[in-house]
Coordinates of C-alpha atoms and ligand atoms in Angstrom, one line a residue:
M145 CA 21.6 2.4 12.9
H146 CA 17.8 2.2 13.0
A147 CA 15.9 1.6 9.8
A148 CA 12.6 0.4 8.3
L149 CA 13.1 -3.1 7.1
V150 CA 10.9 -5.1 4.7
T151 CA 11.3 -8.8 5.3
S152 CA 8.1 -10.0 3.5
F153 CA 6.3 -8.4 0.5
D154 CA 2.9 -8.7 2.1
R155 CA 3.7 -7.1 5.5
P156 CA 4.6 -3.5 6.3
P157 CA 8.2 -2.6 7.1
Q158 CA 9.3 -2.9 10.7
Y159 CA 11.5 -0.4 12.6
T160 CA 14.6 -2.2 13.6
E161 CA 18.4 -2.1 14.0
V162 CA 20.6 -2.9 11.0
P163 CA 24.3 -2.5 10.3
D164 CA 25.5 1.0 9.3
P165 CA 26.0 1.3 5.5
E166 CA 29.6 1.3 4.4
P167 CA 30.0 3.8 1.5
G168 CA 31.9 2.4 -1.5
P169 CA 34.2 4.4 -3.8
D170 CA 32.5 7.6 -5.1
E171 CA 29.8 7.2 -2.5
V172 CA 28.9 9.6 0.3
L173 CA 27.4 8.8 3.7
V174 CA 24.2 10.9 4.2
H175 CA 22.3 11.4 7.5
V176 CA 18.7 11.1 6.4
L177 CA 16.4 14.0 7.6
A178 CA 13.2 13.1 5.8
A179 CA 12.0 10.5 3.3
G180 CA 8.7 10.5 1.4
L181 CA 6.3 7.5 1.4
H182 CA 5.5 7.8 -2.4
P183 CA 3.6 5.3 -4.5
R184 CA 7.0 4.3 -5.9
V185 CA 8.2 3.4 -2.4
R186 CA 5.1 1.3 -1.7
S187 CA 5.4 -0.7 -4.9
G188 CA 9.1 -1.2 -4.3
A189 CA 8.4 -2.5 -0.8
A190 CA 5.6 -4.8 -2.2
G191 CA 8.0 -6.2 -4.8
T192 CA 5.6 -5.1 -7.6
H193 CA 7.6 -2.2 -9.1
Y194 CA 9.0 -2.9 -12.6
T195 CA 12.5 -2.5 -11.2
S196 CA 12.0 -5.0 -8.4
D197 CA 14.2 -8.1 -8.4
G198 CA 12.4 -10.0 -5.6
A199 CA 15.3 -10.0 -3.1
L200 CA 14.7 -9.5 0.6
P201 CA 15.3 -8.0 3.1
L202 CA 15.3 -4.4 1.9
V203 CA 15.2 -0.9 3.3
P204 CA 12.4 1.0 1.6
G205 CA 12.7 4.5 0.3
F206 CA 13.5 5.9 -3.2
D207 CA 14.7 9.4 -2.2
G208 CA 15.1 11.9 0.6
V209 CA 16.5 15.0 2.1
G210 CA 19.7 14.5 4.2
R211 CA 22.9 16.1 5.5
T212 CA 26.4 15.0 4.5
E213 CA 29.1 14.6 7.1
D214 CA 30.6 17.9 5.8
G215 CA 27.3 19.7 6.6
R216 CA 25.7 20.1 3.2
R217 CA 21.8 19.8 3.0
V218 CA 21.1 17.6 0.0
F219 CA 18.4 15.8 -1.9
F220 CA 19.1 12.4 -3.4
A221 CA 16.9 10.0 -5.5
G222 CA 17.1 6.8 -7.5
L223 CA 18.1 4.5 -4.7
H224 CA 18.0 0.8 -5.6
A225 CA 16.8 -2.0 -3.2
P226 CA 18.1 -3.3 -0.8
R227 CA 19.4 0.2 -0.1
G228 CA 16.7 2.8 0.8
S229 CA 16.2 6.2 2.5
M230 CA 14.0 5.1 5.4
A231 CA 17.0 4.8 7.7
E232 CA 19.1 7.0 9.8
L233 CA 22.0 6.7 7.3
V234 CA 22.3 5.9 3.6
A235 CA 25.3 5.7 1.2
V236 CA 24.5 7.6 -2.0
P237 CA 26.6 7.9 -5.2
A238 CA 28.3 11.3 -5.1
G239 CA 26.8 12.2 -8.5
R240 CA 23.3 11.7 -7.2
L241 CA 23.5 14.4 -4.5
V242 CA 21.9 17.8 -5.2
E243 CA 22.6 20.6 -2.8
L244 CA 19.4 22.3 -1.6
P245 CA 19.1 26.1 -1.3
P246 CA 17.3 27.5 1.7
G247 CA 13.6 28.2 1.1
L248 CA 11.6 25.1 1.9
D249 CA 11.8 22.8 5.0
D250 CA 13.2 19.3 4.8
V251 CA 9.8 17.6 5.2
T252 CA 8.1 19.7 2.5
I253 CA 10.9 18.9 0.0
A254 CA 10.8 15.2 0.8
A255 CA 7.0 15.2 0.2
A256 CA 7.0 17.3 -3.0
M257 CA 10.2 16.5 -5.0
N258 CA 9.0 13.1 -6.3
P259 CA 5.6 14.2 -7.5
A260 CA 7.1 17.4 -8.8
M261 CA 9.8 15.6 -10.7
S262 CA 7.3 13.4 -12.4
A263 CA 5.4 16.4 -13.7
W264 CA 8.5 18.4 -14.5
L265 CA 10.1 15.6 -16.6
A266 CA 6.9 15.0 -18.4
L267 CA 6.1 18.7 -19.1
R268 CA 9.5 20.2 -19.6
H269 CA 11.6 17.3 -20.9
R270 CA 9.3 14.8 -22.6
A271 CA 6.6 17.1 -24.0
D272 CA 8.8 20.3 -24.2
L273 CA 5.8 22.4 -23.2
Q274 CA 6.0 25.9 -24.7
P275 CA 4.5 29.1 -23.3
G276 CA 1.0 29.5 -24.7
E277 CA 0.3 25.8 -25.2
S278 CA -2.5 24.0 -23.4
V279 CA -2.4 21.0 -21.1
L280 CA -4.7 18.2 -19.9
V281 CA -3.7 16.6 -16.6
L282 CA -5.4 13.2 -16.3
G283 CA -5.4 12.2 -12.6
A284 CA -5.0 15.8 -11.4
T285 CA -6.2 15.3 -7.8
G286 CA -3.1 13.4 -6.4
N287 CA 0.2 15.0 -5.3
A288 CA 1.7 14.6 -8.8
G289 CA -1.4 15.8 -10.6
R290 CA -1.6 19.0 -8.5
L291 CA 2.1 19.7 -9.1
A292 CA 1.6 19.1 -12.8
V293 CA -1.1 21.9 -12.7
Q294 CA 1.2 24.2 -10.8
L295 CA 4.3 23.5 -12.9
A296 CA 2.3 23.8 -16.2
R297 CA 1.2 27.3 -15.1
H298 CA 4.8 28.2 -14.1
L299 CA 5.9 27.1 -17.6
G300 CA 3.4 29.5 -19.2
A301 CA 0.6 27.2 -20.2
R302 CA -2.3 29.2 -21.6
R303 CA -5.0 26.7 -20.6
I304 CA -4.9 23.9 -18.1
V305 CA -7.7 21.2 -17.8
G306 CA -7.6 19.0 -14.7
A307 CA -9.5 15.7 -14.8
G308 CA -9.9 13.3 -11.8
R309 CA -12.3 11.3 -9.7
D310 CA -12.7 13.1 -6.5
A311 CA -15.0 16.1 -6.6
T312 CA -13.7 17.9 -3.5
S313 CA -10.1 17.4 -4.7
L314 CA -11.0 18.7 -8.1
E315 CA -12.1 22.0 -6.5
V316 CA -8.6 22.3 -5.0
V317 CA -7.2 21.7 -8.5
H318 CA -9.3 24.5 -9.8
R319 CA -8.1 26.8 -7.0
L320 CA -4.5 25.9 -7.9
G321 CA -4.9 27.2 -11.4
A322 CA -6.8 24.8 -13.6
D323 CA -9.0 26.7 -16.0
A324 CA -11.5 23.8 -16.3
I325 CA -12.0 20.6 -14.4
V326 CA -13.6 17.4 -15.6
P327 CA -14.9 14.7 -13.1
L328 CA -13.8 11.3 -14.5
T329 CA -16.9 9.9 -12.7
A330 CA -19.4 11.9 -14.6
D331 CA -21.9 10.1 -16.9
D332 CA -21.0 12.5 -19.7
V333 CA -17.2 12.5 -19.1
A334 CA -16.5 11.8 -22.8
E335 CA -18.6 14.8 -23.9
R336 CA -17.0 17.0 -21.2
L337 CA -13.4 16.0 -22.2
A338 CA -14.3 16.6 -25.8
R339 CA -15.6 20.1 -25.0
E340 CA -12.8 21.2 -22.6
A341 CA -9.7 19.4 -23.9
A342 CA -10.3 18.8 -27.7
D343 CA -7.4 21.0 -28.8
V344 CA -4.8 20.5 -26.0
D345 CA -1.2 20.3 -27.0
V346 CA 0.0 18.0 -24.1
V347 CA -1.6 15.4 -21.9
V348 CA 0.1 14.4 -18.7
D349 CA -1.4 11.0 -17.8
Y350 CA -1.3 9.6 -14.3
V351 CA -4.1 7.1 -14.7
W352 CA -3.8 4.8 -17.8
G353 CA -6.3 2.0 -18.0
A354 CA -10.0 2.6 -18.8
P355 CA -10.0 6.4 -18.2
T356 CA -7.1 6.8 -20.6
E357 CA -8.9 4.8 -23.3
Q358 CA -11.9 7.0 -22.8
A359 CA -9.9 10.3 -22.8
L360 CA -7.8 9.3 -25.8
A361 CA -11.0 8.5 -27.8
A362 CA -12.7 11.7 -26.6
V363 CA -9.8 14.1 -27.3
T364 CA -8.6 12.6 -30.6
G365 CA -12.2 12.4 -31.8
A366 CA -12.8 16.1 -31.2
R367 CA -9.7 17.9 -32.5
S368 CA -10.4 20.9 -34.7
D369 CA -7.1 20.1 -36.6
P370 CA -6.3 16.4 -36.4
A371 CA -2.8 17.1 -37.9
H372 CA -1.9 19.3 -35.0
L373 CA 0.6 17.5 -32.8
L374 CA -0.8 16.0 -29.5
R375 CA 1.9 14.9 -27.1
W376 CA 0.5 12.3 -24.7
V377 CA 2.9 11.5 -21.9
H378 CA 2.2 8.5 -19.6
V379 CA 3.6 8.9 -16.1
G380 CA 1.4 6.8 -13.8
A381 CA -1.0 3.8 -14.0
T382 CA -3.3 4.3 -11.0
A383 CA -6.3 3.1 -12.9
G384 CA -4.7 0.1 -14.7
P385 CA -1.5 -1.2 -16.3
T386 CA -2.7 -1.6 -19.9
I387 CA -4.9 0.1 -22.5
T388 CA -6.3 -1.0 -25.8
L389 CA -5.1 1.4 -28.4
P390 CA -7.2 1.4 -31.7
A391 CA -4.9 1.5 -34.7
A392 CA -7.0 4.1 -36.4
T393 CA -6.4 6.6 -33.5
L394 CA -2.7 6.8 -34.7
R395 CA -3.7 7.4 -38.3
K396 CA -6.5 9.8 -37.9
T397 CA -4.8 12.2 -35.5
N398 CA -1.1 13.3 -35.0
V399 CA -0.8 11.8 -31.5
Q400 CA 2.6 10.9 -30.1
V401 CA 2.5 8.6 -27.1
S402 CA 5.5 8.4 -24.8
G403 CA 6.3 7.6 -21.2
S404 CA 8.4 9.1 -18.4
G405 CA 10.0 7.1 -15.5
Q406 CA 12.9 5.2 -14.2
G407 CA 14.6 3.8 -17.3
S408 CA 13.2 6.1 -19.9
V409 CA 14.8 8.9 -17.9
S410 CA 18.5 8.4 -17.2
P411 CA 20.0 8.9 -13.7
E412 CA 21.7 12.0 -15.1
G413 CA 18.3 13.2 -16.4
M414 CA 16.8 12.7 -13.0
V415 CA 19.6 14.6 -11.2
G416 CA 19.2 17.4 -13.8
A417 CA 15.5 17.7 -13.0
I418 CA 16.1 17.7 -9.3
T419 CA 18.7 20.4 -9.7
E420 CA 16.2 22.6 -11.6
L421 CA 13.4 21.9 -9.1
A422 CA 15.6 22.6 -6.1
T423 CA 15.5 26.2 -7.1
L424 CA 12.0 26.2 -8.6
L425 CA 10.0 24.6 -5.8
P426 CA 10.4 27.4 -3.3
Q427 CA 8.9 29.8 -5.9
V428 CA 6.0 27.4 -6.9
R429 CA 5.0 26.7 -3.3
P430 CA 4.0 23.1 -3.9
A431 CA 0.4 22.2 -2.9
V432 CA 1.2 19.1 -0.9
D433 CA -0.4 18.4 2.5
V434 CA 2.4 16.8 4.4
V435 CA 2.1 14.4 7.4
A436 CA 5.4 14.0 9.1
V437 CA 5.7 10.7 11.1
P438 CA 8.7 9.5 13.2
L439 CA 10.5 6.6 11.5
R440 CA 9.9 4.4 14.5
E441 CA 6.1 4.5 13.6
V442 CA 6.8 3.3 10.0
A443 CA 4.6 0.2 10.3
A444 CA 1.5 2.2 11.4
A445 CA 2.2 4.9 8.8
W446 CA 2.2 2.3 6.1
E447 CA -1.2 1.0 7.1
A448 CA -2.9 4.4 7.7
R449 CA -5.3 5.8 5.1
T450 CA -4.4 9.2 3.7
A451 CA -6.4 11.5 1.5
S452 CA -5.5 12.4 -2.1
G453 CA -3.0 15.2 -2.2
T454 CA -1.6 14.2 1.2
R455 CA 1.9 12.7 1.5
V456 CA 3.4 10.9 4.5
V457 CA 7.0 11.7 5.2
L458 CA 9.1 9.6 7.6
V459 CA 11.5 11.4 9.9
P460 CA 14.4 9.4 11.4
Ligands
LIG769 N1 7.0 7.8 -13.7 C1 7.3 8.6 -12.7 O1 8.4 9.2 -12.8 C2 6.5 8.8 -11.6 C3 6.8 9.7 -10.5 C4 5.9 9.9 -9.4 C5 4.7 9.3 -9.5 N2 4.4 8.4 -10.5 C6 3.1 7.7 -10.5 O2 2.1 8.7 -10.7 C7 0.9 8.3 -10.0 C8 0.3 9.3 -9.1 O3 1.3 9.6 -8.1 P1 1.0 10.6 -6.9 O4 2.2 10.9 -6.2 O5 0.1 11.7 -7.4 O6 0.0 9.6 -6.0 P2 -1.1 10.0 -5.0 O7 -0.8 11.3 -4.4 O8 -1.3 8.9 -4.1 O9 -2.4 10.2 -5.9 C9 -3.0 9.1 -6.5 C10 -3.9 9.6 -7.6 O10 -4.4 8.5 -8.4 C11 -5.8 8.7 -8.5 N3 -6.4 7.4 -8.7 C12 -6.2 6.3 -7.9 N4 -6.9 5.3 -8.4 C13 -7.5 5.7 -9.5 C14 -8.4 5.2 -10.5 N5 -8.8 3.9 -10.4 N6 -8.9 6.0 -11.5 C15 -8.5 7.2 -11.6 N7 -7.7 7.8 -10.7 C16 -7.2 7.1 -9.7 C17 -6.2 9.4 -7.3 O11 -7.4 9.9 -7.5 P3 -8.5 10.3 -6.3 O12 -8.2 11.6 -5.8 O13 -9.8 10.2 -6.9 O14 -8.3 9.2 -5.2 C18 -5.1 10.4 -7.1 O15 -5.3 11.5 -8.0 C19 1.3 7.0 -9.3 O16 0.9 5.9 -10.2 C20 2.8 7.0 -9.2 O17 3.4 5.8 -9.1 C21 5.2 8.2 -11.5

């Protein structure tokens, strides 16, 4: 079969021929229809994801849409290197397959499921967001942040605040349903976060690093009832891998910090979320700008610059 193949962590994958996968017991052969080039896929192919073991070569790709030999259209996720979805065929554990209802095309689902899953697990499962509560999305301008805004609205959030760097993308976030937007680049960002998000119930955090330190200080410092529970869910670290967390923050406010990702969410939890989203996404109409690229152009797609909110999808 043809596949993308990573042979060096500092070079893009190359389109090449590799042996067909041989499914083991309880595995199903899937013909891949579309596979998203998510940040998780890039970090896996660069050997920098926290699950990476450094072994090469590997086929990149964490998830995808495919068709089984018996004709079912399915979504699958949670592939481990060296096995990946950027190939014509992949062997997937049977328990990881979720059958897809009609409603959205293969490429849109391949683009949207990973960012949607990040937001859904954080909002629905980690934070247990209730109708009428309010949400701050930190890093709202990317694919995942936009979906967090859409899914928070779907779950009945009363007020949604979107914070991010890019002014043009923030306008899109506003149109998608955010009640207020806060540019993380503004000189008075702390004051604006304190004004707009002081009493949020849930924060979905895609940035970490310095913007999280700033937002945590601004929000916890401005709460009208410091004992009211604030659930802060870390999902991504686009702005940095660490923060400094002042001890007093945890004493002066009732803030609960947790994370959501591979490991803290079990494979069964991931399959459960995908099953829920398979039905939900056609209703939500995910705001992802998709660029479909033939798999044979994987090396060029890897190097191309794409705007926030755009997701490249490789099509074998
Ligand atoms: N844990 C999980 O389950 C899970 C699942 C999916 C994704 N993620 C993580 O979530 C993050 C976002 O994913 P995505 O799919 O939305 O990626 P994306 O579409 O590429 O968007 C990247 C986002 O990060 C922002 N960003 C980049 N550098 C930044 C910085 N220095 N300061 C502030 N914001 C910055 C971008 O803002 P601009 O618009 O200003 O460029 C944009 O909003 C990634 O870290 C990804 O690995 C985690």
